[in-house]
Short mmCIF file of C-alpha atoms and ligand atoms in Angstrom, two decimals:
data_model
loop_
_atom_site.label_atom_id
_atom_site.label_comp_id
_atom_site.label_asym_id
_atom_site.label_seq_id
_atom_site.Cartn_x
_atom_site.Cartn_y
_atom_site.Cartn_z
CA MET W 244 1.23 -20.32 66.55
CA ALA W 245 2.79 -19.94 63.14
CA ASP W 246 2.11 -23.70 62.82
CA LEU W 247 -1.68 -23.17 63.49
CA MET W 248 -1.87 -20.24 61.02
CA SER W 249 -0.07 -22.48 58.36
CA LYS W 250 -2.64 -25.20 58.96
CA ILE W 251 -5.46 -22.71 58.60
CA ILE W 252 -4.02 -21.21 55.39
CA SER W 253 -3.45 -24.85 53.85
CA LEU W 254 -7.12 -25.80 54.76
CA ALA W 255 -8.47 -22.62 53.29
CA LYS W 256 -6.66 -23.26 50.02
CA ARG W 257 -7.19 -27.12 49.91
CA ARG W 258 -10.91 -26.87 50.52
CA GLY W 259 -11.68 -23.95 48.19
CA PHE W 260 -11.84 -20.96 50.58
CA ILE W 261 -9.07 -18.79 49.72
CA PHE W 262 -6.46 -18.89 47.01
CA PRO W 263 -3.45 -16.42 46.35
CA SER W 264 -4.46 -14.11 43.55
CA SER W 265 -2.92 -14.78 40.30
CA GLU W 266 -1.26 -17.84 41.77
CA ILE W 267 -0.02 -19.30 38.48
CA TYR W 268 2.09 -16.17 38.02
CA GLY W 269 3.58 -16.31 41.50
CA GLY W 270 0.78 -14.57 43.39
CA VAL W 271 0.38 -10.79 44.21
CA GLU W 272 1.29 -9.79 47.80
CA GLY W 273 -1.67 -8.82 49.89
CA ILE W 274 -4.30 -9.69 47.21
CA TRP W 275 -6.43 -12.75 47.60
CA ASP W 276 -9.13 -14.70 45.76
CA PHE W 277 -12.05 -16.34 47.42
CA GLY W 278 -12.80 -19.71 45.99
CA PRO W 279 -16.16 -21.46 45.73
CA LEU W 280 -16.66 -22.15 49.34
CA GLY W 281 -15.02 -18.86 50.57
CA ALA W 282 -17.14 -16.82 48.19
CA LEU W 283 -20.38 -18.33 49.67
CA MET W 284 -19.15 -17.80 53.16
CA LYS W 285 -18.24 -14.22 52.53
CA GLU W 286 -21.61 -13.75 51.05
CA ASN W 287 -23.30 -15.12 54.13
CA ILE W 288 -21.25 -12.70 56.39
CA ARG W 289 -22.30 -9.76 54.12
CA LYS W 290 -26.02 -10.94 54.24
CA LEU W 291 -25.98 -11.27 58.08
CA TRP W 292 -24.50 -7.69 58.37
CA LEU W 293 -27.09 -6.42 56.00
CA LYS W 294 -29.96 -8.09 57.81
CA LYS W 295 -28.82 -6.92 61.26
CA PHE W 296 -28.02 -3.46 60.52
CA VAL W 297 -30.14 -2.50 57.77
CA LEU W 298 -33.06 -4.69 56.99
CA GLU W 299 -33.88 -5.06 60.70
CA LYS W 300 -33.51 -1.41 61.38
CA ASP W 301 -35.91 1.52 60.76
CA ASP W 302 -33.15 4.18 60.96
CA VAL W 303 -30.41 2.87 58.68
CA VAL W 304 -30.34 2.81 54.76
CA LEU W 305 -27.99 1.26 52.48
CA ILE W 306 -26.09 2.82 49.55
CA GLU W 307 -23.62 1.51 47.06
CA GLY W 308 -21.02 4.19 46.25
CA SER W 309 -18.49 4.16 43.61
CA ILE W 310 -14.86 3.02 44.15
CA ILE W 311 -13.39 6.05 42.39
CA MET W 312 -14.55 9.41 43.54
CA HIS W 313 -13.62 13.05 42.68
CA PRO W 314 -10.01 13.56 43.86
CA LYS W 315 -11.12 16.66 45.94
CA VAL W 316 -12.94 14.13 48.24
CA TRP W 317 -9.56 12.88 49.55
CA GLU W 318 -8.19 16.37 50.01
CA ALA W 319 -11.24 17.39 51.99
CA SER W 320 -11.31 14.03 53.98
CA GLY W 321 -7.81 14.52 55.05
CA HIS W 322 -6.68 11.25 53.49
CA LEU W 323 -4.02 13.05 51.16
CA GLU W 324 -2.45 14.67 54.06
CA HIS W 325 -2.90 12.19 56.83
CA PHE W 326 -3.39 8.66 55.48
CA THR W 327 0.10 7.83 55.68
CA ASP W 328 2.44 5.30 57.33
CA PRO W 329 6.20 5.99 58.27
CA LEU W 330 8.27 4.06 55.83
CA VAL W 331 11.87 2.85 56.27
CA GLU W 332 14.14 0.87 53.99
CA CYS W 333 16.77 -1.53 55.01
CA LYS W 334 20.05 -0.19 53.52
CA LYS W 335 21.43 -3.70 52.89
CA CYS W 336 18.56 -5.64 51.25
CA HIS W 337 16.42 -2.72 50.42
CA LEU W 338 13.21 -4.28 51.86
CA ARG W 339 10.82 -1.76 53.24
CA TYR W 340 8.94 -1.67 56.47
CA ARG W 341 6.54 0.28 58.60
CA ALA W 342 8.70 2.04 61.05
CA ASP W 343 5.92 2.31 63.72
CA GLN W 344 5.66 -1.52 63.50
CA MET W 345 9.21 -1.88 64.33
CA ALA W 346 9.42 0.11 67.49
CA GLY W 347 9.55 -1.86 70.74
CA GLY W 348 11.26 -4.90 69.05
CA LYS W 349 8.10 -6.19 67.57
CA PHE W 350 7.19 -6.78 63.93
CA ILE W 351 3.35 -6.71 64.55
CA GLY W 352 2.46 -7.90 61.07
CA GLN W 353 4.80 -10.80 61.43
CA GLY W 354 3.58 -12.06 64.66
CA LYS W 355 7.13 -12.69 66.13
CA ALA W 356 9.37 -10.64 68.24
CA GLU W 357 12.56 -9.34 66.66
CA LYS W 358 15.38 -7.32 68.08
CA ALA W 359 14.33 -3.69 67.95
CA ASN W 360 14.74 -2.44 64.47
CA GLN W 361 16.57 -5.32 63.02
CA CYS W 362 15.79 -6.21 59.52
CA PRO W 363 13.71 -9.48 59.52
CA ASN W 364 15.12 -10.29 56.17
CA CYS W 365 18.84 -9.90 56.45
CA GLY W 366 19.42 -9.01 60.16
CA SER W 367 20.88 -5.56 59.25
CA LEU W 368 20.47 -2.66 61.82
CA ASP W 369 20.93 -0.02 59.22
CA PHE W 370 17.77 1.71 57.95
CA THR W 371 17.04 4.94 56.00
CA GLU W 372 15.26 7.82 58.12
CA PRO W 373 11.32 7.16 58.24
CA LYS W 374 9.53 8.93 55.51
CA MET W 375 5.71 9.35 55.22
CA PHE W 376 4.16 7.11 52.53
CA ASN W 377 0.56 7.62 51.38
CA LEU W 378 -1.49 4.37 51.41
CA MET W 379 -3.96 5.30 48.77
CA LEU W 380 -3.60 3.57 45.39
CA LYS W 381 -3.40 5.96 42.49
CA THR W 382 -4.92 5.59 39.16
CA PHE W 383 -5.72 7.82 36.11
CA LEU W 384 -8.99 8.56 34.43
CA GLY W 385 -8.99 8.96 30.77
CA PRO W 386 -6.20 8.59 28.32
CA ILE W 387 -3.87 11.14 29.73
CA GLU W 388 -1.69 10.04 32.69
CA ASP W 389 -0.78 13.35 34.24
CA LYS W 390 -1.50 14.94 37.65
CA ALA W 391 -4.71 16.44 36.42
CA HIS W 392 -6.10 13.22 35.63
CA GLN W 393 -4.89 11.39 38.64
CA THR W 394 -7.36 9.94 41.06
CA TYR W 395 -7.48 7.24 43.73
CA LEU W 396 -9.18 3.86 44.55
CA ARG W 397 -11.06 4.54 47.85
CA PRO W 398 -9.29 3.46 50.92
CA GLU W 399 -12.50 3.44 53.01
CA THR W 400 -16.27 3.35 51.98
CA ALA W 401 -17.15 6.17 54.51
CA GLN W 402 -16.61 9.19 52.13
CA SER W 403 -19.40 8.45 49.73
CA MET W 404 -21.81 8.41 52.55
CA PHE W 405 -20.73 12.02 53.58
CA THR W 406 -20.82 13.27 49.89
CA ASN W 407 -24.28 11.75 49.49
CA PHE W 408 -25.54 13.04 52.78
CA LYS W 409 -27.89 15.60 51.23
CA ASN W 410 -29.10 13.30 48.50
CA VAL W 411 -29.93 10.52 50.94
CA LEU W 412 -31.51 12.94 53.42
CA SER W 413 -33.74 14.42 50.90
CA SER W 414 -34.54 11.44 48.76
CA MET W 415 -35.49 9.33 51.87
CA ARG W 416 -37.05 12.00 53.94
CA LEU W 417 -34.86 11.07 56.98
CA LYS W 418 -34.72 12.77 60.30
CA LEU W 419 -31.84 12.58 62.91
CA PRO W 420 -30.72 10.15 64.28
CA PHE W 421 -30.24 7.84 61.32
CA GLY W 422 -27.41 5.97 59.48
CA ILE W 423 -26.18 5.33 56.00
CA ALA W 424 -24.59 1.93 55.52
CA GLN W 425 -22.23 0.64 52.90
CA ILE W 426 -20.31 -2.41 52.15
CA GLY W 427 -17.78 -2.86 49.41
CA LYS W 428 -14.21 -2.92 48.14
CA SER W 429 -11.52 -0.65 49.51
CA PHE W 430 -7.71 -0.57 48.68
CA ARG W 431 -4.68 0.27 50.56
CA ASN W 432 -1.14 0.20 49.51
CA GLU W 433 -0.09 -1.48 52.78
CA ILE W 434 3.62 -1.44 53.48
CA THR W 435 3.88 -4.54 55.75
CA LEU W 436 1.79 -7.48 54.91
CA GLY W 437 1.53 -11.03 56.22
CA ASP W 438 -0.81 -12.85 58.44
CA PHE W 439 -2.69 -14.22 55.57
CA ILE W 440 -5.82 -12.09 54.73
CA PHE W 441 -5.52 -10.01 57.91
CA ARG W 442 -3.81 -6.96 56.24
CA SER W 443 -4.67 -6.96 52.50
CA ARG W 444 -4.21 -4.41 49.83
CA GLU W 445 -7.67 -5.12 48.37
CA PHE W 446 -10.34 -5.82 50.97
CA GLU W 447 -14.08 -5.10 51.83
CA ILE W 448 -15.24 -2.84 54.52
CA ALA W 449 -18.74 -2.78 55.88
CA GLU W 450 -19.49 0.48 57.74
CA ILE W 451 -22.25 2.76 58.95
CA GLU W 452 -22.19 6.53 59.31
CA TYR W 453 -24.78 7.08 61.96
CA PHE W 454 -25.70 10.88 62.16
CA VAL W 455 -26.82 12.38 65.47
CA LYS W 456 -27.42 15.66 66.94
CA PRO W 457 -24.28 16.98 68.63
CA GLY W 458 -24.39 16.10 72.44
CA GLU W 459 -26.05 12.90 71.67
CA ASP W 460 -22.85 11.41 70.15
CA GLU W 461 -21.40 9.85 73.32
CA LYS W 462 -24.65 8.03 74.14
CA TYR W 463 -24.91 6.67 70.56
CA PHE W 464 -21.15 5.69 70.59
CA GLU W 465 -21.93 3.33 73.52
CA ILE W 466 -25.02 1.93 71.89
CA TRP W 467 -23.16 1.24 68.68
CA LEU W 468 -20.16 -0.20 70.50
CA ASP W 469 -22.41 -2.70 72.27
CA ARG W 470 -24.29 -3.66 69.05
CA TRP W 471 -21.17 -3.96 67.01
CA GLU W 472 -19.51 -6.45 69.58
CA LYS W 473 -22.69 -8.45 69.82
CA PHE W 474 -22.64 -9.13 66.15
CA PHE W 475 -19.33 -10.88 66.33
CA LEU W 476 -20.82 -12.94 69.32
CA ASP W 477 -23.70 -13.80 67.07
CA LEU W 478 -21.38 -15.09 64.41
CA GLY W 479 -20.02 -17.69 66.82
CA ILE W 480 -16.98 -15.92 68.12
CA ARG W 481 -16.28 -16.56 71.83
CA LYS W 482 -16.41 -13.80 74.35
CA GLU W 483 -13.10 -14.54 75.67
CA ASN W 484 -11.54 -14.19 72.26
CA LEU W 485 -12.91 -10.49 71.99
CA ARG W 486 -11.69 -7.52 73.81
CA ARG W 487 -12.07 -3.68 73.56
CA LYS W 488 -9.19 -1.40 73.07
CA GLU W 489 -9.54 2.29 73.63
CA HIS W 490 -7.26 4.48 71.27
CA PRO W 491 -5.24 6.82 73.47
CA LYS W 492 -5.97 10.46 72.67
CA GLU W 493 -2.64 11.10 71.14
CA LYS W 494 -3.08 8.31 68.69
CA LEU W 495 -6.55 9.19 67.40
CA ALA W 496 -7.08 9.53 63.70
CA HIS W 497 -7.34 13.12 62.53
CA TYR W 498 -11.10 13.09 62.29
CA SER W 499 -11.76 11.19 65.64
CA LYS W 500 -12.76 12.30 69.10
CA ARG W 501 -12.86 8.74 70.51
CA THR W 502 -12.17 5.39 68.97
CA VAL W 503 -12.47 2.03 70.36
CA ASP W 504 -11.26 -1.24 68.60
CA ILE W 505 -12.97 -4.60 69.16
CA GLU W 506 -9.84 -6.92 69.09
CA TYR W 507 -9.75 -10.67 68.30
CA LYS W 508 -7.36 -13.12 69.59
CA PHE W 509 -5.83 -14.37 66.46
CA PRO W 510 -3.24 -17.03 66.55
CA PHE W 511 -0.48 -14.29 65.78
CA GLY W 512 -1.89 -12.24 68.74
CA TRP W 513 -4.67 -9.71 69.71
CA GLN W 514 -5.34 -7.53 66.69
CA GLU W 515 -8.05 -5.20 65.51
CA LEU W 516 -11.15 -6.83 64.16
CA ALA W 517 -13.50 -3.93 64.01
CA GLY W 518 -13.87 -0.50 65.37
CA VAL W 519 -16.22 2.31 66.53
CA ALA W 520 -15.26 6.02 66.02
CA ASN W 521 -16.70 9.22 66.84
CA ARG W 522 -15.97 11.10 63.75
CA THR W 523 -17.65 14.30 65.14
CA ASP W 524 -18.93 16.84 62.48
CA TYR W 525 -15.41 16.72 60.86
CA ASP W 526 -16.37 15.32 57.57
CA LEU W 527 -19.54 17.06 56.79
CA LYS W 528 -17.91 20.35 57.56
CA ARG W 529 -14.80 19.65 55.50
CA HIS W 530 -16.95 18.60 52.54
CA SER W 531 -19.03 21.63 52.91
CA LEU W 532 -15.94 23.63 52.87
CA PHE W 533 -14.27 22.10 49.99
CA SER W 534 -17.37 21.63 47.82
CA LYS W 535 -19.11 24.83 48.73
CA GLU W 536 -22.40 22.84 49.27
CA ASP W 537 -23.92 23.31 52.53
CA LEU W 538 -24.14 19.90 54.24
CA SER W 539 -25.72 21.01 57.45
CA TYR W 540 -29.06 19.66 58.74
CA PHE W 541 -32.11 21.67 59.40
CA ASP W 542 -33.67 20.55 62.67
CA GLU W 543 -37.37 21.22 62.46
CA LYS W 544 -38.08 20.87 66.09
CA GLU W 545 -35.48 23.23 67.15
CA LYS W 546 -35.75 25.43 64.07
CA LYS W 547 -32.07 25.60 63.70
CA ARG W 548 -29.30 24.32 61.43
CA TYR W 549 -26.29 22.37 62.63
CA TYR W 550 -23.74 19.82 61.46
CA PRO W 551 -24.62 16.41 62.84
CA TYR W 552 -21.92 14.37 64.61
CA VAL W 553 -21.04 10.96 63.19
CA ILE W 554 -20.76 7.65 65.03
CA GLU W 555 -19.00 5.00 62.69
CA PRO W 556 -19.05 1.27 63.34
CA THR W 557 -16.64 -0.32 60.87
CA VAL W 558 -15.27 -3.68 60.17
CA GLY W 559 -13.33 -5.50 57.33
CA ILE W 560 -15.18 -8.47 56.03
CA GLU W 561 -11.82 -10.33 55.54
CA ARG W 562 -11.06 -9.87 59.15
CA ILE W 563 -14.44 -11.25 60.19
CA PHE W 564 -13.82 -14.28 57.81
CA LEU W 565 -10.39 -15.02 59.22
CA ALA W 566 -11.52 -14.62 62.84
CA ILE W 567 -14.41 -17.26 61.99
CA LEU W 568 -11.87 -19.58 60.50
CA CYS W 569 -9.42 -19.24 63.44
CA GLU W 570 -12.38 -19.70 65.77
CA GLY W 571 -13.80 -22.80 64.23
CA PHE W 572 -10.51 -24.64 63.31
CA THR W 573 -10.21 -27.74 65.50
CA GLU W 574 -7.89 -30.56 65.26
CA ILE W 575 -8.86 -33.96 66.70
CA LYS W 576 -5.73 -36.30 67.05
CA GLY W 577 -6.60 -39.81 66.39
CA GLY W 578 -9.98 -38.80 64.95
CA ARG W 579 -13.59 -38.97 66.44
CA ALA W 580 -14.92 -42.22 65.01
CA LYS W 581 -14.18 -45.14 67.38
CA ALA W 582 -12.55 -47.10 64.54
CA ASN W 583 -9.93 -44.37 64.29
CA HIS W 584 -9.09 -44.07 67.88
CA GLN W 585 -5.79 -46.01 67.38
CA THR W 586 -4.58 -44.36 64.23
CA LYS W 587 -2.32 -41.33 64.18
CA GLU W 588 -4.57 -39.58 61.79
CA VAL W 589 -5.63 -36.00 62.62
CA GLU W 590 -9.06 -34.95 61.77
CA ILE W 591 -10.05 -31.38 61.09
CA LEU W 592 -13.35 -30.17 62.31
CA LEU W 593 -14.36 -26.61 61.24
CA LYS W 594 -16.81 -25.47 63.84
CA LEU W 595 -18.49 -22.76 61.76
CA ASP W 596 -21.72 -21.05 62.93
CA LYS W 597 -24.53 -22.54 61.00
CA LYS W 598 -25.37 -19.06 59.66
CA VAL W 599 -22.00 -18.60 58.02
CA ALA W 600 -21.20 -22.17 56.92
CA PRO W 601 -21.01 -22.16 53.18
CA ILE W 602 -22.52 -25.62 52.55
CA LYS W 603 -25.42 -26.14 54.89
CA VAL W 604 -26.13 -30.00 54.00
CA GLY W 605 -24.26 -32.76 52.45
CA VAL W 606 -26.31 -35.67 50.98
CA LEU W 607 -24.60 -39.01 50.70
CA PRO W 608 -25.61 -42.40 49.55
CA LEU W 609 -24.24 -45.02 52.05
CA VAL W 610 -22.46 -46.69 49.11
CA LYS W 611 -21.75 -45.80 45.61
CA ASN W 612 -22.23 -49.10 44.00
CA LYS W 613 -25.93 -49.68 44.62
CA SER W 614 -27.81 -47.76 41.94
CA GLU W 615 -31.11 -47.65 44.04
CA LEU W 616 -29.36 -45.85 46.86
CA VAL W 617 -27.49 -43.48 44.49
CA GLU W 618 -30.93 -42.67 42.78
CA LYS W 619 -32.58 -42.03 45.93
CA ALA W 620 -29.75 -39.80 47.38
CA LYS W 621 -29.85 -37.79 44.17
CA GLU W 622 -33.59 -37.51 44.56
CA VAL W 623 -33.26 -36.10 48.13
CA TYR W 624 -30.37 -33.79 46.97
CA ARG W 625 -32.55 -32.38 44.27
CA MET W 626 -35.25 -31.92 46.76
CA LEU W 627 -33.02 -30.10 49.15
CA LYS W 628 -31.38 -27.92 46.62
CA PRO W 629 -33.89 -25.11 46.24
CA HIS W 630 -33.87 -24.73 49.95
CA PHE W 631 -30.46 -24.97 51.12
CA VAL W 632 -26.92 -24.88 49.65
CA ALA W 633 -26.43 -28.52 49.31
CA GLN W 634 -23.64 -30.74 48.19
CA TYR W 635 -23.84 -34.28 46.93
CA ASP W 636 -21.01 -36.66 47.53
CA GLU W 637 -20.52 -40.37 46.60
CA VAL W 638 -16.92 -40.75 46.46
CA GLY W 639 -14.95 -42.91 49.04
CA SER W 640 -15.91 -44.56 52.25
CA ILE W 641 -18.91 -42.88 54.28
CA GLY W 642 -16.51 -41.99 57.09
CA ARG W 643 -14.18 -40.30 54.79
CA ARG W 644 -17.07 -38.30 53.46
CA TYR W 645 -18.23 -37.17 56.77
CA ARG W 646 -14.79 -35.95 57.52
CA ARG W 647 -14.65 -34.00 54.24
CA LEU W 648 -17.97 -32.31 55.36
CA ASP W 649 -16.62 -31.73 58.85
CA GLU W 650 -13.49 -30.00 57.31
CA ILE W 651 -15.69 -27.53 55.51
CA GLY W 652 -17.87 -26.84 58.52
CA CYS W 653 -21.01 -28.37 56.93
CA PRO W 654 -23.47 -28.64 59.78
CA PHE W 655 -25.55 -31.57 58.52
CA ALA W 656 -25.08 -34.68 56.59
CA VAL W 657 -27.96 -36.57 55.24
CA THR W 658 -27.36 -40.20 54.54
CA VAL W 659 -29.51 -42.46 52.26
CA ASP W 660 -29.06 -46.12 53.40
CA PHE W 661 -30.90 -49.45 52.71
CA GLU W 662 -33.53 -48.71 55.39
CA SER W 663 -34.21 -45.40 53.48
CA LEU W 664 -35.53 -47.48 50.41
CA GLU W 665 -38.16 -49.19 52.61
CA LYS W 666 -39.16 -46.54 55.10
CA GLU W 667 -38.63 -43.43 53.08
CA ASP W 668 -36.39 -41.81 55.61
CA VAL W 669 -32.76 -40.77 56.10
CA THR W 670 -30.22 -40.28 58.83
CA VAL W 671 -29.17 -36.79 59.66
CA ARG W 672 -25.86 -36.46 61.17
CA ASP W 673 -24.95 -33.39 63.38
CA ARG W 674 -21.40 -32.18 62.48
CA ASP W 675 -20.53 -31.43 66.15
CA THR W 676 -22.12 -34.11 68.07
CA MET W 677 -22.01 -36.66 65.50
CA ALA W 678 -25.43 -37.82 66.70
CA GLN W 679 -27.72 -39.21 64.09
CA GLU W 680 -31.36 -39.27 63.79
CA ARG W 681 -33.80 -40.72 61.35
CA VAL W 682 -36.12 -38.27 59.71
CA LYS W 683 -38.85 -38.97 57.09
CA ILE W 684 -37.97 -37.63 53.66
CA LYS W 685 -41.07 -35.74 53.26
CA GLU W 686 -40.42 -33.88 56.52
CA LEU W 687 -36.59 -33.36 55.89
CA VAL W 688 -36.93 -29.81 54.54
CA ASP W 689 -38.82 -28.53 57.51
CA PHE W 690 -36.63 -30.53 59.91
CA LEU W 691 -33.33 -29.01 58.48
CA ARG W 692 -35.01 -25.46 58.25
CA GLU W 693 -35.85 -25.46 61.90
CA LYS W 694 -32.28 -26.74 62.87
CA LEU W 695 -30.54 -24.25 60.61
CA GLU W 696 -32.54 -21.25 61.66
CA LYS W 697 -32.49 -22.20 65.45
N1 LIG M 243 -13.74 4.42 57.82
C1 LIG M 243 -13.03 3.94 58.93
C2 LIG M 243 -12.00 3.09 58.47
O1 LIG M 243 -11.78 2.84 57.40
P1 LIG M 243 -10.09 1.46 59.57
O2 LIG M 243 -9.93 1.14 60.94
O3 LIG M 243 -8.95 2.19 58.80
O4 LIG M 243 -11.35 2.53 59.58
C3 LIG M 243 -11.83 -0.38 58.87
O5 LIG M 243 -10.71 0.37 58.58
C4 LIG M 243 -11.75 -1.80 59.09
O6 LIG M 243 -11.22 -2.35 57.84
C5 LIG M 243 -10.93 -2.08 60.27
O7 LIG M 243 -11.51 -2.22 61.54
C6 LIG M 243 -10.37 -3.59 59.67
O8 LIG M 243 -11.27 -4.55 60.11
C7 LIG M 243 -10.41 -3.42 58.30
N2 LIG M 243 -9.11 -3.22 57.60
C8 LIG M 243 -8.32 -2.20 57.63
N3 LIG M 243 -7.17 -2.32 56.91
C9 LIG M 243 -7.27 -3.51 56.39
C10 LIG M 243 -6.45 -4.34 55.49
N4 LIG M 243 -5.40 -3.78 55.25
N5 LIG M 243 -6.73 -5.45 55.20
C11 LIG M 243 -7.93 -6.03 55.67
N6 LIG M 243 -8.82 -5.40 56.58
C12 LIG M 243 -8.40 -4.09 56.93
#
């Protein structure tokens, strides 16, 4: 499956989805840039998450917390103590690995089986003893670089939803159960990278801290697990490529009573796409203790104070992005058009859900060398542009241009041909079926809107 991944990575780069960061300087391991199409697609994913879990809900509000927080936050949250991975170093080539990912003879991040504890770089079996390595990225605030000014880039977005619990509660006059949602950059100094954007050092998390009355936590855990999973199905991910994985009690994070991962069948194996955790009252209690601010909740009905429990559905945007790319990537040997059936050419079709596709419609004059067609096509393009993300393309044969649109997952191609000039209509080609239908230009916006929103 390494071959499939390299094809996906190559398409992502070639067609402007994802580039290695600072590539002209050799790149930075685990850090990626999203190109013109990738940035649009990422924005679509964010918007769909926002719509589903904030805008369409009465009981979830959005915040945008800072990336750098008071260093005490990370003491209280337990990250300074627990957010560690066991690190080992190969004594021969000095490369470093996560010890837990070597056990059982499998380097999970590399997607290939290796002899237990054998260095994948030089084959040596000689490693240092594991030592705990904290994954938080450090930085300094102000001009003095000493311990007193040291702070961290957040490794998760959750904490500002806890530290702002009281602010949000009082400013929005909320009552339990309610959620605070956030989406934003997070940073982890991951030891083992690989598998493209799956495990990055800079990435985006979208998560919700849903506060509930203790005792109602288990019920809401199930509700959120179902909602969370459904979200991925709605993005076009097939059911058979998703599964749930219950974390065994002894492997739960320090704050968790229960965690279930939603795994996706990536080409390199089943891996965590998202998760739902029952964080109990751990965080609110710890922040109360460390900050001396009382973060308990007054239940007006019951006339008593308590610390709410927290259900946390979480997901990495890059992981959704990668799952969607893997899900949609389809190779068609010999091509789909009849004329190509005898060729050895391999066509790529990116079957993206219409909601996430970065470009919704391509506009093409049938040929480039007829000025009336070009003019008309540009007129249609300008008409569509305020309504949909549209792309105009006149370079190359019409078949080649269809294939370019198929490769970026564009759901519809609008072609202006000679008939268009007489009849004021165009053909609309469906990416997946290749079926074409003629649509009046004046009805085109409504026609496409209906198709795209269906
Ligand atoms: N607040 C809980 C939390 O941060 P997590 O499982 O450590 O939980 C949340 O991370 C999500 O972020 C994961 O489900 C995964 O989708 C994504 N994620 C975690 N580490 C990542 C990394 N290094 N690169 C990309 N995505 C990552």
